[in-house]
Coordinates of C-alpha atoms (C1' of nucleotides) in Angstrom, one line a residue:
Chain P
M1 CA -26.6 232.5 36.9
A2 CA -23.8 231.2 34.9
T3 CA -24.9 230.8 31.3
R4 CA -23.1 227.7 30.2
R5 CA -22.3 224.6 32.1
S6 CA -19.6 222.9 30.3
K7 CA -19.1 219.9 32.5
R8 CA -21.2 217.5 34.5
N9 CA -19.5 218.6 37.8
A10 CA -21.5 221.8 37.4
V11 CA -24.4 219.9 38.9
V12 CA -23.2 220.3 42.5
E13 CA -22.1 223.9 42.4
V14 CA -22.4 225.7 45.6
E15 CA -24.3 228.6 44.0
K16 CA -27.3 226.3 43.6
L17 CA -27.7 226.1 47.3
E18 CA -29.2 229.6 46.9
M19 CA -31.8 228.5 44.4
T20 CA -35.3 227.4 45.1
P21 CA -35.7 223.6 44.9
V22 CA -37.6 224.1 41.6
D23 CA -34.8 226.1 40.2
L24 CA -32.3 223.5 41.3
E25 CA -34.2 220.6 39.8
A26 CA -34.3 222.4 36.5
A27 CA -30.6 223.3 36.7
V28 CA -29.7 219.7 37.4
R29 CA -31.7 218.5 34.5
R30 CA -30.2 221.2 32.3
S31 CA -26.6 220.5 33.2
S32 CA -27.0 216.8 32.8
R33 CA -28.4 217.5 29.4
S34 CA -25.5 219.7 28.4
A35 CA -23.2 216.9 29.4
L36 CA -25.0 214.7 26.9
A37 CA -24.8 217.3 24.2
P38 CA -22.3 219.9 25.2
K39 CA -22.8 222.0 22.1
R40 CA -26.4 222.7 22.7
L41 CA -27.6 226.2 23.3
S42 CA -27.6 227.4 26.8
Y43 CA -30.6 228.8 28.4
S44 CA -31.0 232.6 28.9
P45 CA -33.2 233.8 31.8
G46 CA -35.5 235.7 29.7
N47 CA -36.3 232.8 27.5
P48 CA -36.4 229.6 29.5
T49 CA -37.3 227.5 26.5
P50 CA -34.9 228.3 23.7
Q51 CA -35.5 226.7 20.3
K52 CA -37.0 223.5 21.4
K53 CA -34.8 221.7 19.0
K54 CA -35.7 218.0 18.9
K55 CA -32.3 216.8 18.4
T56 CA -32.5 213.2 19.1
N57 CA -29.8 211.0 17.6
T58 CA -30.2 211.4 13.9
V59 CA -29.4 207.8 13.5
E60 CA -32.3 207.0 15.7
D61 CA -34.6 209.1 13.7
K62 CA -33.5 207.4 10.5
N63 CA -34.4 204.2 12.1
G64 CA -37.9 205.4 12.7
Q65 CA -39.9 202.2 13.2
N66 CA -37.1 200.4 14.8
N67 CA -37.3 202.5 17.9
V68 CA -38.7 200.8 20.9
K69 CA -38.2 203.6 23.3
K70 CA -37.8 207.3 22.6
E71 CA -35.1 208.9 24.5
E72 CA -36.8 210.8 27.3
E73 CA -34.0 213.2 28.1
D74 CA -34.8 215.2 25.1
E75 CA -38.4 215.8 26.0
D76 CA -38.1 219.3 27.2
D77 CA -40.2 219.6 30.3
S78 CA -38.7 222.6 32.0
S79 CA -40.6 225.2 30.0
D80 CA -42.7 226.3 32.9
V81 CA -39.9 226.8 35.4
E82 CA -40.4 230.0 37.3
Q83 CA -37.5 232.4 37.3
T84 CA -37.0 233.9 40.8
S85 CA -36.6 237.6 40.4
G86 CA -34.6 239.3 43.0
G87 CA -37.1 241.2 45.2
Y88 CA -35.4 240.7 48.6
G89 CA -36.2 243.4 51.2
G90 CA -33.7 244.4 54.0
L91 CA -30.4 242.7 54.5
S92 CA -31.4 240.7 57.5
Q93 CA -34.5 239.6 55.8
Y94 CA -32.4 238.6 52.8
E95 CA -30.0 236.8 55.1
L96 CA -32.9 234.9 56.7
E97 CA -34.3 234.0 53.3
R98 CA -30.9 232.9 52.1
L99 CA -30.4 230.7 55.1
E100 CA -33.8 229.3 54.8
N101 CA -33.2 228.6 51.1
I102 CA -29.9 226.9 51.9
R103 CA -31.6 224.8 54.5
K104 CA -34.4 223.8 52.2
N105 CA -32.1 223.1 49.4
Q106 CA -29.9 220.9 51.5
E107 CA -32.9 219.0 52.6
F108 CA -34.0 218.8 49.0
L109 CA -30.6 217.5 47.9
T110 CA -30.5 214.9 50.5
S111 CA -33.9 213.7 49.6
I112 CA -34.7 212.9 46.0
N113 CA -32.8 215.2 43.8
L114 CA -29.3 214.4 44.8
L115 CA -30.0 210.7 44.4
Q116 CA -31.5 211.4 41.1
A117 CA -28.5 213.5 40.0
T118 CA -26.0 210.9 41.0
E119 CA -28.1 208.3 39.2
E120 CA -27.9 210.5 36.1
L121 CA -24.2 211.0 36.6
K122 CA -23.7 207.3 36.8
Q123 CA -25.5 206.9 33.5
L124 CA -23.3 209.6 31.9
T125 CA -20.0 208.2 33.2
R126 CA -19.2 205.3 31.0
P127 CA -19.0 202.1 33.0
K128 CA -15.7 200.5 33.1
P129 CA -15.5 197.7 30.5
S130 CA -15.7 194.2 31.9
Q131 CA -12.4 193.0 33.4
R132 CA -13.3 189.4 33.0
G133 CA -11.6 187.2 30.5
L134 CA -8.2 188.1 29.0
M135 CA -7.3 190.7 31.6
R136 CA -5.3 189.1 34.4
S137 CA -2.8 187.4 32.2
Q138 CA -2.6 190.2 29.7
A139 CA 1.0 190.7 30.6
A140 CA 1.8 187.2 29.5
V141 CA -0.1 187.6 26.3
K142 CA 1.1 191.1 25.6
E143 CA 2.8 191.5 22.2
V144 CA 5.7 193.9 22.4
L145 CA 5.4 196.0 19.3
P146 CA 8.1 198.5 18.4
A147 CA 7.0 202.1 18.6
R148 CA 6.0 203.2 15.2
K149 CA 7.3 206.6 14.3
S150 CA 8.5 207.4 10.8
L151 CA 12.2 208.0 10.3
R152 CA 11.3 211.3 8.8
L153 CA 9.7 212.4 12.0
Q154 CA 12.7 211.2 13.9
N155 CA 14.9 213.2 11.6
K156 CA 16.8 210.2 10.5
E157 CA 18.0 209.0 7.2
A158 CA 15.8 206.4 5.5
E159 CA 17.1 202.9 5.9
D160 CA 17.3 200.2 3.3
L161 CA 14.3 198.0 3.7
T162 CA 15.2 194.5 4.9
L163 CA 13.2 191.3 4.8
P164 CA 11.4 190.2 7.9
P165 CA 13.0 187.4 9.9
E166 CA 12.4 183.8 9.0
P167 CA 9.0 182.6 10.3
R168 CA 8.9 180.3 13.3
A169 CA 5.8 178.5 14.2
N170 CA 3.5 180.2 16.9
L171 CA 5.7 183.2 17.1
V172 CA 3.9 186.5 17.2
Y173 CA 5.2 189.0 14.7
D174 CA 4.9 192.6 14.2
Q175 CA 1.5 193.3 12.7
F176 CA 3.0 194.9 9.6
T177 CA 5.3 192.2 8.6
R178 CA 3.5 189.2 9.9
L179 CA 3.3 186.2 7.7
K180 CA 0.9 183.4 7.4
K181 CA 1.1 180.5 9.8
P182 CA 3.1 177.6 8.4
P183 CA 1.0 174.9 6.6
G184 CA 0.1 171.8 8.4
S185 CA -1.4 171.1 11.9
L186 CA -0.7 173.7 14.5
P187 CA -0.7 172.6 18.1
M188 CA -3.6 173.9 20.2
D189 CA -1.4 175.7 22.7
P190 CA -3.3 178.5 24.5
L191 CA -1.5 181.9 24.4
N192 CA -2.9 182.8 27.8
T193 CA -1.8 179.8 29.9
E194 CA 1.6 178.8 31.0
E195 CA 3.7 177.2 28.3
G196 CA 3.3 173.4 28.1
S197 CA 0.1 173.3 30.0
K198 CA -2.6 171.0 28.7
L199 CA -6.1 172.0 27.5
P200 CA -8.5 171.9 30.4
S201 CA -10.2 168.5 30.4
Q202 CA -13.6 170.2 30.9
L203 CA -13.3 171.6 27.4
L204 CA -13.3 168.2 25.7
E205 CA -16.0 166.9 28.1
L206 CA -18.2 169.9 27.1
C207 CA -17.5 169.6 23.4
S208 CA -18.4 165.9 23.3
E209 CA -21.4 165.9 25.5
D210 CA -24.7 164.5 24.2
L211 CA -26.7 167.2 22.5
K212 CA -30.1 167.9 24.0
E213 CA -33.0 169.9 22.5
E214 CA -35.2 171.9 24.8
K215 CA -38.9 172.1 24.2
M216 CA -39.7 175.6 23.0
D217 CA -43.1 177.3 22.7
P218 CA -43.6 177.6 18.9
S219 CA -46.0 180.6 19.1
L220 CA -44.6 184.1 18.5
K221 CA -46.1 185.2 21.8
G222 CA -44.3 182.5 23.7
Y223 CA -41.1 183.3 21.9
Q224 CA -41.4 187.0 22.7
S225 CA -41.9 186.3 26.4
A226 CA -39.0 184.0 26.4
L227 CA -36.8 186.7 24.9
K228 CA -38.0 189.2 27.5
K229 CA -36.9 186.9 30.3
M230 CA -33.3 186.7 29.0
R231 CA -30.9 188.8 31.1
I232 CA -27.3 189.8 31.0
T233 CA -25.3 190.1 34.2
E234 CA -21.7 191.2 35.0
D235 CA -20.3 187.7 34.7
Q236 CA -21.9 187.3 31.2
V237 CA -19.4 189.7 29.6
A238 CA -15.8 188.7 29.0
K239 CA -12.9 189.7 26.9
V240 CA -12.4 186.6 24.7
V241 CA -10.0 187.9 22.1
K242 CA -7.7 190.8 22.0
D243 CA -9.0 192.9 19.2
R244 CA -12.2 193.6 17.4
I245 CA -14.5 190.6 16.8
F246 CA -15.1 189.6 13.2
S247 CA -17.0 186.4 13.8
A248 CA -18.4 184.3 16.7
A249 CA -20.4 181.1 17.3
F250 CA -22.1 179.2 20.0
H251 CA -21.1 175.6 20.6
P252 CA -24.3 173.4 20.6
C253 CA -23.7 172.0 24.1
T254 CA -26.3 172.9 26.7
S255 CA -25.0 172.1 30.1
S256 CA -22.8 175.2 29.9
L257 CA -22.6 178.0 27.4
L258 CA -19.4 177.6 25.3
M259 CA -18.6 180.2 22.7
A260 CA -15.9 181.0 20.2
A261 CA -14.9 184.4 18.7
G262 CA -12.4 185.3 16.1
D263 CA -10.7 188.7 15.9
K264 CA -8.8 191.0 13.6
W265 CA -5.4 189.5 14.1
G266 CA -6.2 185.9 13.5
K267 CA -6.9 185.0 17.1
V268 CA -9.6 182.6 18.2
G269 CA -10.9 182.7 21.7
L270 CA -13.0 180.0 23.5
W271 CA -15.1 181.0 26.4
K272 CA -17.0 178.8 28.8
M273 CA -19.3 181.2 30.6
G274 CA -19.1 180.8 34.4
G275 CA -15.4 180.0 34.4
G276 CA -13.9 176.6 34.9
W277 CA -10.3 177.5 34.2
D278 CA -8.0 180.5 34.2
D279 CA -9.0 183.9 32.8
D280 CA -12.7 183.3 33.7
G281 CA -12.9 180.4 31.4
V282 CA -11.2 181.9 28.3
L283 CA -8.6 180.2 26.2
L284 CA -6.9 182.1 23.5
F285 CA -5.3 180.7 20.3
E286 CA -3.8 182.1 17.2
P287 CA -4.5 179.8 14.2
H288 CA -4.5 182.7 11.7
T289 CA -2.8 186.0 11.2
R290 CA -5.5 188.2 9.6
P291 CA -9.2 188.7 10.4
V292 CA -11.1 185.6 11.2
G293 CA -14.1 186.4 8.9
C294 CA -16.2 183.3 9.5
M295 CA -16.4 180.4 11.9
A296 CA -18.8 177.6 12.7
F297 CA -18.8 174.5 14.9
S298 CA -19.4 171.3 12.9
R299 CA -22.9 170.0 13.4
A300 CA -21.7 166.5 12.7
H301 CA -18.6 166.6 15.0
P302 CA -19.1 169.2 17.8
T303 CA -15.4 168.8 18.8
H304 CA -14.6 170.6 15.5
L305 CA -14.6 174.3 15.0
L306 CA -13.9 175.6 11.5
S307 CA -12.4 179.0 11.2
L308 CA -11.6 181.0 8.1
S309 CA -9.3 184.0 7.7
Y310 CA -8.6 186.7 5.2
D311 CA -5.0 185.4 5.3
G312 CA -6.3 182.6 3.0
S313 CA -6.4 179.7 5.5
L314 CA -9.4 177.6 6.6
R315 CA -8.6 175.5 9.6
C316 CA -10.4 173.0 11.8
M317 CA -9.8 173.2 15.5
D318 CA -10.0 169.6 16.8
V319 CA -10.4 169.6 20.6
E320 CA -9.8 165.8 20.7
K321 CA -6.5 165.9 18.8
A322 CA -5.7 169.4 20.3
V323 CA -4.6 170.8 17.0
F324 CA -5.7 173.2 14.3
D325 CA -5.8 171.2 11.1
D326 CA -5.5 172.6 7.6
V327 CA -8.7 172.3 5.6
Y328 CA -8.1 174.6 2.7
D329 CA -5.5 177.2 1.8
I330 CA -5.0 179.9 -0.8
D331 CA -2.7 182.8 -0.9
D332 CA -5.1 185.2 0.6
G333 CA -8.6 186.7 0.4
L334 CA -10.8 183.9 1.9
K335 CA -14.1 185.5 3.0
T336 CA -16.8 183.1 3.8
F337 CA -17.8 179.4 4.0
D338 CA -20.7 177.1 4.8
F339 CA -21.1 173.4 5.3
L340 CA -22.5 171.8 2.1
S341 CA -23.3 168.2 3.2
H342 CA -25.2 167.1 6.3
D343 CA -22.1 165.3 7.6
C344 CA -20.1 168.6 7.2
S345 CA -17.4 166.8 5.2
T346 CA -17.9 169.1 2.2
L347 CA -17.8 172.8 2.3
V348 CA -18.5 175.7 0.0
V349 CA -15.9 178.5 0.4
G350 CA -15.9 182.0 -1.1
N351 CA -13.1 184.5 -1.7
W352 CA -12.7 188.1 -2.5
Y353 CA -12.1 187.4 -6.2
G354 CA -15.6 186.1 -6.9
E355 CA -14.6 182.5 -6.8
V356 CA -16.3 179.7 -5.0
A357 CA -14.6 176.4 -4.2
I358 CA -16.2 173.1 -3.2
V359 CA -13.9 171.6 -0.6
D360 CA -14.0 167.9 0.4
R361 CA -12.4 167.5 3.8
R362 CA -11.9 163.8 3.4
T363 CA -9.2 164.5 0.8
P364 CA -6.6 166.5 2.5
G365 CA -4.7 169.3 0.7
N366 CA -6.0 171.5 -2.0
S367 CA -5.9 169.0 -4.8
H368 CA -9.6 168.0 -4.8
E369 CA -11.4 171.2 -4.5
S370 CA -12.9 172.7 -7.6
L371 CA -12.8 176.4 -8.2
H372 CA -15.6 178.2 -9.9
S373 CA -15.6 181.8 -11.0
L374 CA -18.9 183.5 -10.5
D375 CA -19.6 186.5 -12.7
P376 CA -19.5 189.5 -10.3
K377 CA -16.0 189.4 -8.9
I378 CA -17.1 189.7 -5.3
V379 CA -18.4 187.1 -2.8
R380 CA -19.2 188.3 0.7
C381 CA -21.3 185.5 2.1
V382 CA -22.2 181.9 1.0
N383 CA -25.1 180.0 2.6
V384 CA -26.4 176.5 1.8
H385 CA -30.1 175.7 1.6
P386 CA -31.0 173.7 4.8
L387 CA -32.9 171.0 2.9
Q388 CA -32.0 171.1 -0.7
K389 CA -28.3 171.0 -0.1
Q390 CA -27.4 171.4 -3.7
Y391 CA -28.5 175.1 -3.6
F392 CA -26.4 177.8 -2.0
A393 CA -27.0 181.6 -1.9
V394 CA -24.1 183.9 -2.6
A395 CA -24.2 187.6 -1.5
E396 CA -22.5 189.2 -4.5
S397 CA -22.0 192.9 -4.8
H398 CA -25.6 194.2 -5.5
V399 CA -27.4 190.9 -6.0
V400 CA -27.9 187.6 -4.2
S401 CA -27.5 184.6 -6.6
I402 CA -28.6 181.1 -5.8
Y403 CA -26.5 178.5 -7.5
D404 CA -26.8 174.8 -7.9
S405 CA -23.5 173.2 -6.8
R406 CA -24.0 170.4 -9.3
C407 CA -24.1 172.9 -12.2
L408 CA -21.0 175.0 -11.5
K409 CA -18.7 175.9 -14.4
K410 CA -15.1 177.0 -14.3
T411 CA -16.2 180.5 -15.1
K412 CA -19.5 182.5 -15.2
S413 CA -21.7 179.9 -13.6
Q414 CA -25.4 180.4 -14.3
A415 CA -27.5 181.2 -11.2
V416 CA -30.6 179.3 -10.6
S417 CA -32.3 182.4 -9.3
Q418 CA -31.4 185.9 -8.3
L419 CA -32.7 188.3 -5.6
Y420 CA -32.9 191.9 -6.8
G421 CA -33.5 195.2 -5.1
H422 CA -30.3 196.0 -3.3
S423 CA -28.8 199.4 -4.1
K424 CA -25.5 199.0 -2.3
S425 CA -23.2 196.1 -1.3
I426 CA -24.8 193.1 0.4
S427 CA -23.0 191.9 3.6
S428 CA -24.9 188.7 4.1
A429 CA -27.7 186.4 2.8
Y430 CA -29.0 183.4 4.8
F431 CA -31.7 180.8 4.1
S432 CA -34.2 180.4 6.9
P433 CA -33.0 177.6 9.1
H434 CA -35.8 175.0 8.9
T435 CA -37.3 175.2 5.4
G436 CA -35.1 177.6 3.4
N437 CA -38.3 179.3 2.3
R438 CA -36.9 182.7 3.1
V439 CA -33.7 184.5 2.5
L440 CA -32.6 187.2 4.9
T441 CA -30.2 189.8 3.5
T442 CA -28.3 192.7 5.1
C443 CA -27.3 195.5 2.8
L444 CA -25.3 198.6 3.2
D445 CA -28.2 200.6 1.7
D446 CA -29.6 200.5 5.3
H447 CA -32.1 197.8 4.7
I448 CA -32.7 194.3 5.9
R449 CA -34.7 192.3 3.4
I450 CA -36.6 189.1 3.4
Y451 CA -37.3 187.2 0.2
D452 CA -39.7 184.4 -0.5
T453 CA -37.6 181.5 -1.8
S454 CA -40.1 178.8 -1.4
E455 CA -39.8 178.2 -5.2
V456 CA -36.0 178.5 -5.5
T457 CA -36.0 178.0 -9.3
S458 CA -38.5 180.6 -10.2
K459 CA -38.6 184.3 -9.4
C460 CA -38.2 184.9 -5.7
P461 CA -40.2 188.0 -4.7
L462 CA -39.2 190.5 -2.0
M463 CA -41.4 190.0 1.0
K464 CA -40.3 192.7 3.4
S465 CA -37.8 195.4 3.7
I466 CA -36.8 196.8 7.0
R467 CA -34.9 200.1 7.5
H468 CA -31.9 199.6 9.7
D469 CA -28.8 201.8 10.2
M470 CA -25.8 199.9 8.8
Q471 CA -23.3 202.8 8.9
T472 CA -20.8 201.3 11.3
G473 CA -17.9 203.3 10.0
R474 CA -14.3 202.4 10.0
W475 CA -13.7 200.8 13.4
L476 CA -16.6 198.5 13.8
S477 CA -17.4 195.2 12.2
K478 CA -20.3 195.3 9.8
L479 CA -23.7 194.4 11.0
S480 CA -25.4 191.2 9.8
A481 CA -28.9 190.0 10.5
V482 CA -28.8 186.3 11.4
W483 CA -31.7 183.9 11.9
D484 CA -32.4 182.4 15.3
P485 CA -31.7 178.7 14.4
K486 CA -34.5 177.6 16.7
R487 CA -37.1 179.2 14.6
E488 CA -38.1 179.7 11.0
D489 CA -39.2 183.3 11.2
C490 CA -37.1 185.5 13.6
F491 CA -33.7 187.0 13.4
V492 CA -31.3 189.1 15.5
V493 CA -29.2 192.1 14.4
G494 CA -26.9 194.5 16.2
S495 CA -27.7 198.2 16.2
M496 CA -26.1 201.6 16.2
G497 CA -28.9 203.1 18.3
R498 CA -28.4 204.4 21.8
P499 CA -28.8 203.0 24.3
R500 CA -26.8 200.2 22.7
R501 CA -29.0 197.2 21.9
M502 CA -29.5 194.0 19.9
Q503 CA -32.8 193.7 18.2
V504 CA -34.9 190.7 17.3
F505 CA -37.5 191.0 14.4
N506 CA -39.8 188.6 12.8
E507 CA -40.1 188.0 9.1
N508 CA -42.8 190.7 8.8
G509 CA -40.4 193.3 10.2
Q510 CA -42.1 193.5 13.6
L511 CA -39.7 194.1 16.4
Q512 CA -40.0 191.3 18.9
H513 CA -37.6 192.5 21.5
S514 CA -34.7 194.9 22.1
F515 CA -31.9 193.5 24.3
M516 CA -30.5 196.4 26.4
D517 CA -28.7 196.8 29.7
A518 CA -27.3 200.0 31.0
E519 CA -24.5 198.3 33.0
N520 CA -23.4 195.4 30.8
L521 CA -24.3 196.4 27.2
T522 CA -22.6 199.7 26.5
T523 CA -21.0 199.2 23.1
V524 CA -22.1 198.3 19.5
L525 CA -22.4 194.6 19.2
S526 CA -21.8 194.0 15.5
V527 CA -21.5 190.3 15.6
T528 CA -24.6 188.4 17.0
A529 CA -25.7 184.8 17.2
F530 CA -28.4 182.8 18.9
H531 CA -27.7 179.5 20.5
P532 CA -28.9 176.6 18.4
T533 CA -31.1 175.1 21.1
R534 CA -31.1 177.2 24.3
N535 CA -32.5 180.6 25.0
A536 CA -29.2 182.4 24.8
L537 CA -27.9 185.2 22.6
L538 CA -24.3 186.4 22.1
G539 CA -23.0 189.7 20.9
G540 CA -19.4 190.6 20.1
N541 CA -17.9 194.1 20.1
A542 CA -14.9 196.0 18.8
S543 CA -12.7 195.3 21.9
G544 CA -13.0 191.5 21.8
R545 CA -15.7 191.2 24.4
L546 CA -18.5 188.7 24.2
H547 CA -21.9 189.6 25.8
V548 CA -24.4 186.9 26.6
F549 CA -28.1 187.2 27.3
S550 CA -29.6 184.0 28.7
D551 CA -32.5 182.8 30.7
Chain B
dA1 C1' -8.5 214.1 31.3
dC2 C1' -7.7 214.5 26.8
dT3 C1' -6.0 213.5 22.0
dG4 C1' -4.6 211.1 18.0
dA5 C1' -4.1 207.0 15.5
dA6 C1' -5.7 202.7 14.1
dT7 C1' -3.5 198.2 7.4
dG8 C1' -11.5 198.2 7.0
dG9 C1' -13.8 198.5 3.2
dC10 C1' -17.4 200.6 0.3
dT11 C1' -18.6 204.0 -3.3
dC12 C1' -17.6 207.1 -6.6
dC13 C1' -14.9 209.1 -10.2
Chain Q
dT1 C1' -9.2 199.5 -12.7
dG2 C1' -7.3 202.0 -8.9
dG3 C1' -7.1 205.6 -5.8
dA4 C1' -9.4 209.4 -3.1
dG5 C1' -12.9 210.2 0.0
dC6 C1' -15.7 208.9 3.5
dC7 C1' -18.0 206.5 7.4
dC8 C1' -17.9 209.2 12.3
dC9 C1' -18.5 204.0 15.2
dT10 C1' -14.4 202.2 19.6
dT11 C1' -10.2 201.4 21.9
dC12 C1' -5.6 202.2 23.5
dA13 C1' -1.4 204.5 24.2
dG14 C1' 0.9 208.6 25.0

DNA sequence: ACTGAATGGCTCC
DNA sequence: TGGAGCCCCTTCAG
């Protein structure tokens, strides 16, 4: 028997027709395994169970408690497979046996095993990504980028560098010379519809509908069973932006699910699940030119979507006026924002340089914001206390500081309280949605932590620390654990584990549910968010696709 | 079918 | 303080 099956096609080799059904079953299992992990040792006839190396995903193992389901394919169950030793008598006898074996095997294949093998193959072949969303009109949206090949490789003389062409509004530039969008309002012209076409009227209707709150079972058990009922189907995945998703949000409307996502090149996509207009209900805009690091619909004015970009601009999409208005603007390095006041007219905005600005939207332009330098020169996330609005948490490099917005100084503002225990950089810190009695942090030291902040001004103890793989590497957005806004005690986080999943935990670190789907969830969903009132959960991936689980 | 490149971002020195 | 080293994940173009 061939010792090494390099490829999955090996499964249906003709030679297997001569094996006994038991052999065949084992061979199928083996070859499917080798397709999963091609470098694994092959079996030798004399030693049917070579080093039973429990090589599950190391990442999984690190996660330990986070596992819901161990991967069965590594449970080696073929150890007792009998090896048929030659032992055939005369040739005619052999021929008879051979024919009989072939007949049996064909019977066997047509019964369970072939079905099983094709099932396994289906699992191994990566499903084609969803073709919904920005696919059909891709040609219209397509940016024509010059081929990038160095002059040296082309054996050409170096050219004098020339300045990029003068910027014109809404023109897409080469990624390497692109400039910021011009200041002032930008028209809300979708990139994926015909030029001059108006926004679909449904969009404004949805954005301005009366907000309803569904009655939810407050018990953890009831919540858990609600999560288990949530499903994802083919039409709940769509390409909403062109590139990797950096931020996403649910619109609070309930009659349909409306979402926004921001990508690496400053695009903002809106998606009404279930269609309604072209591209399966997707509208694509470009209010920024660099990653859209943070976005949120205004709670006070649901026709407003605020989006912030590394390019230094913070804009407000206004569906009524069909424009992207300027809210705040610096040269570059905006990182995070949150609403400060209940009416969403004031904001706290953080940048890469350790500065926090209080922005009042009622006074246009940059003149009325005040800039405060916090001590560590890094701000990755700001989040305002849901009740005591003067307090906001700042994820600094290795510590979360809680500041009082009334007591900020030009430099080195004193924190009201600090949360310690992080050994690497902190990606996010959020107050629990209803009381603010907890702060949820995500840290690159592979831990999600929950602090007790019921007494903001005194020492806030660490309540729970949950191990979770945060090593997303270069090409994925970082993970962030985010609260379910419908509850005080549960949050969702993406995962590196396979099969791909989103996980919901409670504040005690107990896994409530893992959202998985072999067909429709096949990539890492770094950006996650729960709907504010409905049982719906979104996850955004590195190719600009949003995935929705809902009931 | 396969390969290489991708302008992110943190940590360490 | 700034640059090298690293993470090892996904996607797309060639």
